[in-house]
Short mmCIF file of C-alpha atoms and ligand atoms in Angstrom, two decimals:
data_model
loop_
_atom_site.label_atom_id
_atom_site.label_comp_id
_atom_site.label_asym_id
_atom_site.label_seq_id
_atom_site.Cartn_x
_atom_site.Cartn_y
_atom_site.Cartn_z
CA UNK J 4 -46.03 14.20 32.50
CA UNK J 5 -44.30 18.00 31.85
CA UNK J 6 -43.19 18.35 28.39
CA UNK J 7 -39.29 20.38 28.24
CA UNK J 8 -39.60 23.24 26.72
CA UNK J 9 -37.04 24.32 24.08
CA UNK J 10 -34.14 25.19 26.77
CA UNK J 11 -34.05 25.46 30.00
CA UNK J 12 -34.61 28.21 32.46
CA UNK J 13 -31.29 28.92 33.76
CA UNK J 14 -28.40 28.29 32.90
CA UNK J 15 -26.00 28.45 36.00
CA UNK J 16 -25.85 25.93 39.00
CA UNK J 17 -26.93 26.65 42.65
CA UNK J 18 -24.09 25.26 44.85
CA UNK J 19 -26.85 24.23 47.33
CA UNK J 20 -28.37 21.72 44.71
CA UNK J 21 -25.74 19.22 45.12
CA UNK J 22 -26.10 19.00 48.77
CA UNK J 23 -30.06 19.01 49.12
CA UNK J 24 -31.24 18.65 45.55
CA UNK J 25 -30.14 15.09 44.57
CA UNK J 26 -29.91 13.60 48.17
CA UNK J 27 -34.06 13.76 48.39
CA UNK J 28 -36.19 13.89 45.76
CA UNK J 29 -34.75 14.33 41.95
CA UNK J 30 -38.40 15.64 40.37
CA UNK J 31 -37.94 19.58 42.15
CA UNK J 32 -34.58 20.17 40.52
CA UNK J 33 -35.58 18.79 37.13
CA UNK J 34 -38.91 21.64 37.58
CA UNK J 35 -36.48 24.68 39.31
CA UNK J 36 -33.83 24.14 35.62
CA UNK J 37 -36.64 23.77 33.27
CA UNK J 38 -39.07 26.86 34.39
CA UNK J 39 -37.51 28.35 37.48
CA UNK J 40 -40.10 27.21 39.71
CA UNK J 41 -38.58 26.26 43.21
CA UNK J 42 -40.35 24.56 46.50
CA UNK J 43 -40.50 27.17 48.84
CA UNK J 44 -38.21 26.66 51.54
CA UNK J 45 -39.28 25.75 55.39
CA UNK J 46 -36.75 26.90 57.39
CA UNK J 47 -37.26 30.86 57.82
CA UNK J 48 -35.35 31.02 60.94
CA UNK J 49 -32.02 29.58 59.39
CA UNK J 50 -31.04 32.52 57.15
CA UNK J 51 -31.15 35.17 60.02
CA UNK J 52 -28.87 32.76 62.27
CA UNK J 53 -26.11 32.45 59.37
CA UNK J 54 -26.21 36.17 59.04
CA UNK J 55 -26.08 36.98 62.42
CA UNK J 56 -22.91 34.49 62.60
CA UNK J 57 -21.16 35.51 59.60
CA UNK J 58 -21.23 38.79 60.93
CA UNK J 59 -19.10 37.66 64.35
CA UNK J 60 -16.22 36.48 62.38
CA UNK J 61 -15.48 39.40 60.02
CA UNK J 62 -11.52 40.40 60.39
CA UNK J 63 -10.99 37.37 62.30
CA UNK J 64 -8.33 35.91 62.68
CA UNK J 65 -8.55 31.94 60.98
CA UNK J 66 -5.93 29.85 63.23
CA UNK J 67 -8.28 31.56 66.15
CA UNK J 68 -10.87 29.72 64.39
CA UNK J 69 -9.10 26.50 64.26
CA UNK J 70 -5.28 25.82 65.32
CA UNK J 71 -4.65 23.99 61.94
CA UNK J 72 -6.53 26.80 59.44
CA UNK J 73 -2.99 28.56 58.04
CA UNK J 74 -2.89 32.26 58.98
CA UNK J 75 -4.69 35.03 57.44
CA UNK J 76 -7.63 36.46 57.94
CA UNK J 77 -11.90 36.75 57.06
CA UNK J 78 -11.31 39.53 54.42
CA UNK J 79 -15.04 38.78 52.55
CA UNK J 80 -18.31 37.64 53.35
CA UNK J 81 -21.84 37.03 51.06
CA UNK J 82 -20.33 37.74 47.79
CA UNK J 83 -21.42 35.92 44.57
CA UNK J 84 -19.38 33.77 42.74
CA UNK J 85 -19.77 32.51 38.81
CA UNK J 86 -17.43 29.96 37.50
CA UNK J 87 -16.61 29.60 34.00
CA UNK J 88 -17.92 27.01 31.72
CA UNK J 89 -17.61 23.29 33.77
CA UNK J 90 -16.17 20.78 31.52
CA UNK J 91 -17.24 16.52 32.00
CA UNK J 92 -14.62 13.82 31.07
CA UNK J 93 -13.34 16.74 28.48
CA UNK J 94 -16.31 18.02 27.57
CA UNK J 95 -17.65 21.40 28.03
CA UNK J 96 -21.46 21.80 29.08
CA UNK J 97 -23.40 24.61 29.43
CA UNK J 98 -23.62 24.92 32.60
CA UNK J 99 -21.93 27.36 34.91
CA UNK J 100 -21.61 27.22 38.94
CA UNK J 101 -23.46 30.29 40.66
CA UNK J 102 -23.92 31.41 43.80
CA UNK J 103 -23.03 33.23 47.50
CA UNK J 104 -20.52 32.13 49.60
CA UNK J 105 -20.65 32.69 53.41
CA UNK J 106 -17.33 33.84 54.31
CA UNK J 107 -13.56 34.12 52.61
CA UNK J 108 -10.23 34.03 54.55
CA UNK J 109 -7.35 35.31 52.75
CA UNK J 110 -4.17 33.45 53.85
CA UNK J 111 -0.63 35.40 54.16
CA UNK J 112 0.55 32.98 51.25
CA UNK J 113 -1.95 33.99 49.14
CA UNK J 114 -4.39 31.43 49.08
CA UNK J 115 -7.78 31.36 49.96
CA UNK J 116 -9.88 29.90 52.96
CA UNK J 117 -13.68 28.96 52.68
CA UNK J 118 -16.11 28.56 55.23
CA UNK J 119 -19.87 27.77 55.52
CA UNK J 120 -21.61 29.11 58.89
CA UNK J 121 -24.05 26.64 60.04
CA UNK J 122 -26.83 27.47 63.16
CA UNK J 123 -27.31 23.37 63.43
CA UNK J 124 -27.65 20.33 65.54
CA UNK J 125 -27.65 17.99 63.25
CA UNK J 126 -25.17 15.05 62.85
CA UNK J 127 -25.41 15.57 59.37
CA UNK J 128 -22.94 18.70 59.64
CA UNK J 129 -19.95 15.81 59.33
CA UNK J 130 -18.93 18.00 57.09
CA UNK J 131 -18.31 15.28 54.20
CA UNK J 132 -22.19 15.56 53.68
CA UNK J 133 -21.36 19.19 52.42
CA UNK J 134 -18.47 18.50 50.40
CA UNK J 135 -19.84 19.15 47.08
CA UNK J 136 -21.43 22.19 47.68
CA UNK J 137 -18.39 23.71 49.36
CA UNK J 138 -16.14 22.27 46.22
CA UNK J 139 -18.60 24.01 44.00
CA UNK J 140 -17.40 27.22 45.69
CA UNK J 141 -14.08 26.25 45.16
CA UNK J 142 -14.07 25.67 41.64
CA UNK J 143 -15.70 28.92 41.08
CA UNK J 144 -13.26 30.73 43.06
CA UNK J 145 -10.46 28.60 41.05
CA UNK J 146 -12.11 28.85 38.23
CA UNK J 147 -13.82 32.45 37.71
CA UNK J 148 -16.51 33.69 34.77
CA UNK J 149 -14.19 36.72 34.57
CA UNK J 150 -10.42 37.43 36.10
CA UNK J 151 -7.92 35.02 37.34
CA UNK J 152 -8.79 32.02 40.05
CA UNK J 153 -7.26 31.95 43.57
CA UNK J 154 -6.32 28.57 44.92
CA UNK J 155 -8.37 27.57 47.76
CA UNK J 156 -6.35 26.03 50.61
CA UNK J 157 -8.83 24.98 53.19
CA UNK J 158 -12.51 24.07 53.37
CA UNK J 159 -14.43 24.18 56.38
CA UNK J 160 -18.15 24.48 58.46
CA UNK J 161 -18.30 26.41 61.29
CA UNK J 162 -20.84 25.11 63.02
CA UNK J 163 -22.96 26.23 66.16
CA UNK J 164 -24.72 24.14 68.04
CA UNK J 165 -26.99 25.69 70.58
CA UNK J 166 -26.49 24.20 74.30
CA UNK J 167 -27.84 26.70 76.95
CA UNK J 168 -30.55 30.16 77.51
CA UNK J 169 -28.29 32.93 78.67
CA UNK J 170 -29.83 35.76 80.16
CA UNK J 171 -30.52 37.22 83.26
CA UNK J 172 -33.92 38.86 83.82
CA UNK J 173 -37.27 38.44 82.34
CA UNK J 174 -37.31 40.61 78.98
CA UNK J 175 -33.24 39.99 77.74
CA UNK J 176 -31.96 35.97 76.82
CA UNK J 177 -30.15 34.66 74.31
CA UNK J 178 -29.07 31.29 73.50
CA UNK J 179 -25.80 29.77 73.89
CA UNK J 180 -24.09 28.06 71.35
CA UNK J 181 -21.47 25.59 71.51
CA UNK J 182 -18.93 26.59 68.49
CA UNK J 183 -16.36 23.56 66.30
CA UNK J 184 -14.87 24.25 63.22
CA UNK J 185 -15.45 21.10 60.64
CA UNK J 186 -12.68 20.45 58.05
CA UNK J 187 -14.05 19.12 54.84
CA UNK J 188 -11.47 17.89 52.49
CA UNK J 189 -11.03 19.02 49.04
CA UNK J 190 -13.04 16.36 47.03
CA UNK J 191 -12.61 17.58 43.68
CA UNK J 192 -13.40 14.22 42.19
CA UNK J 193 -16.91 13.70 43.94
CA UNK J 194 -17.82 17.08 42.79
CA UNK J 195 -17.40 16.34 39.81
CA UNK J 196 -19.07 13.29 39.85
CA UNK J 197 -22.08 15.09 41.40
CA UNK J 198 -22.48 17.86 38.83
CA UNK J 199 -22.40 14.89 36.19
CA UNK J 200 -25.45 13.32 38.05
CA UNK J 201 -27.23 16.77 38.00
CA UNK J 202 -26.65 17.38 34.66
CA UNK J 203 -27.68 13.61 33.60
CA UNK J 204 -30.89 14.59 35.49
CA UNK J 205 -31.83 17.36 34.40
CA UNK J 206 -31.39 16.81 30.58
CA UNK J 207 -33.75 13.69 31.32
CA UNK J 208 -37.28 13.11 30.85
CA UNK J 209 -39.38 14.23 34.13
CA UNK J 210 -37.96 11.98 36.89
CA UNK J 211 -40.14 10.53 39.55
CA UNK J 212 -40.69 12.03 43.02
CA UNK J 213 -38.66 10.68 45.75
CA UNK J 214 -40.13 9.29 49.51
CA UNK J 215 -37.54 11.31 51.26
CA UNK J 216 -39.71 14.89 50.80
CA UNK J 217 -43.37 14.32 51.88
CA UNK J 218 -44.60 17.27 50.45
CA UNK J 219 -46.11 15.63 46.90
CA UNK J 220 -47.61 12.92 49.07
CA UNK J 221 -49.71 15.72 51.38
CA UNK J 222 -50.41 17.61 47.98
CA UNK J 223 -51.98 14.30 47.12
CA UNK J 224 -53.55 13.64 49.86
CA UNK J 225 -55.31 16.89 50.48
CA UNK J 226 -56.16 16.69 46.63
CA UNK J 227 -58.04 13.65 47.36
CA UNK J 228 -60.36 15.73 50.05
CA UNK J 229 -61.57 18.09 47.73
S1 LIG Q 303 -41.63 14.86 46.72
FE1 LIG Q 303 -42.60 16.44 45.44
S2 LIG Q 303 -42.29 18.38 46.51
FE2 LIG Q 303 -40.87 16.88 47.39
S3 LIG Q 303 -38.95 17.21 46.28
FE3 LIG Q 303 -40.10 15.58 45.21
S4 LIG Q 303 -41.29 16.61 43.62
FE4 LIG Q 303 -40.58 18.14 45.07
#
């Protein structure tokens, strides 16, 4: 069993923990707050894709994106965000929400438009499966460390699937991709109910490890050879 020690070792929340952190395995999260310690990730291919699609929608236009987006247009792209202090059921913790958003739409009425590029395949990108992370982004922008929030008016994933090789000699392809753009409602409620489990979690005792991540059992396992 790890012992706390007197605080923990951040104090600001990675939007991506609400998505992946609680939906798997609870013990990783409760080690990445304590002493900043984080699983490596397995998935070096994924960052370049997002980047390289983030980069194809700068300037554009959103209801080219998606007929019901509201007009305006991708003004930002990668920039951090901090929220101020998150209050539960009245209460203010500790804890702040920080991270980098993909890209930022600002609407001719003045609100704001957030999306999350996705390289994927997977069902999973329902876009409900994301909700709290994206809300997390949200509140920040609502809800700023420093300066006055912006209302966000839409949510979204755009999402590419790849579907074909393009190319046309030996040494030049590419892959097609097949491109949708995946409302997610505003779920303040649920994001709030999330944080509150992450919180409730990490001021715990050390939690168990899951059976969705098999990384602790193969630790354990190749342990055992030695
Ligand atoms: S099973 Fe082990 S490695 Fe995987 S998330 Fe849990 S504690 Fe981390």
């Amino acid at each position: 069993m790890i012992k706390k020690p007197a605080k923990p070792a951040r104090d600001t929340i990675a939007p991506s923990d609400l998505t992946f952190g609680l939906s798997t395995c609870k013990r990783c999260i409760w080690i990445k707050y304590w002493f900043k310690v984080t699983l490596p990730g397995q998935f070096p291919i994924v960052g370049t894709l997002s980047k390289l699609q983030e980069a194809q929608f700068r300037g554009a236009s959103m209801p080219d994106l998606d007929p019901s987006l509201r007009p305006g247009k991708i003004t930002k792209w990668g920039e951090w965000v901090k929220s101020d202090y998150i209050s539960i059921n009245g209460t203010k913790t500790p804890w702040r929400i920080l991270g980098i958003y993909d890209v930022l739409a600002e609407n001719d009425d003045g609100t704001l438009g957030l999306i999350d590029c996705k390289v994927s395949e997977s069902e999973r990108d329902s876009g409900q499966f994301y909700a709290p992370q994206l809300e997390s982004y949200a509140f920040a922008l609502e809800n700023p460390a420093v300066g006055k929030g912006r209302e966000v008016a839409s949510m979204g994933l755009l999402v590419w699937k790849p579907n074909s090789v393009l190319g046309d000699n030996a040494t030049n392809y590419g892959f097609g991709v097949e491109q949708k753009y995946v409302p997610v409602e505003r779920e303040p409620e649920t994001f709030f109910k999330v944080i509150e489990e992450l919180i409730t979690v990490i001021d715990g005792d050390f939690p168990e490890s899951g059976s969705g991540c098999g990384t602790c059992n193969y630790l354990t396992q190749r342990l055992g050879l030695e």
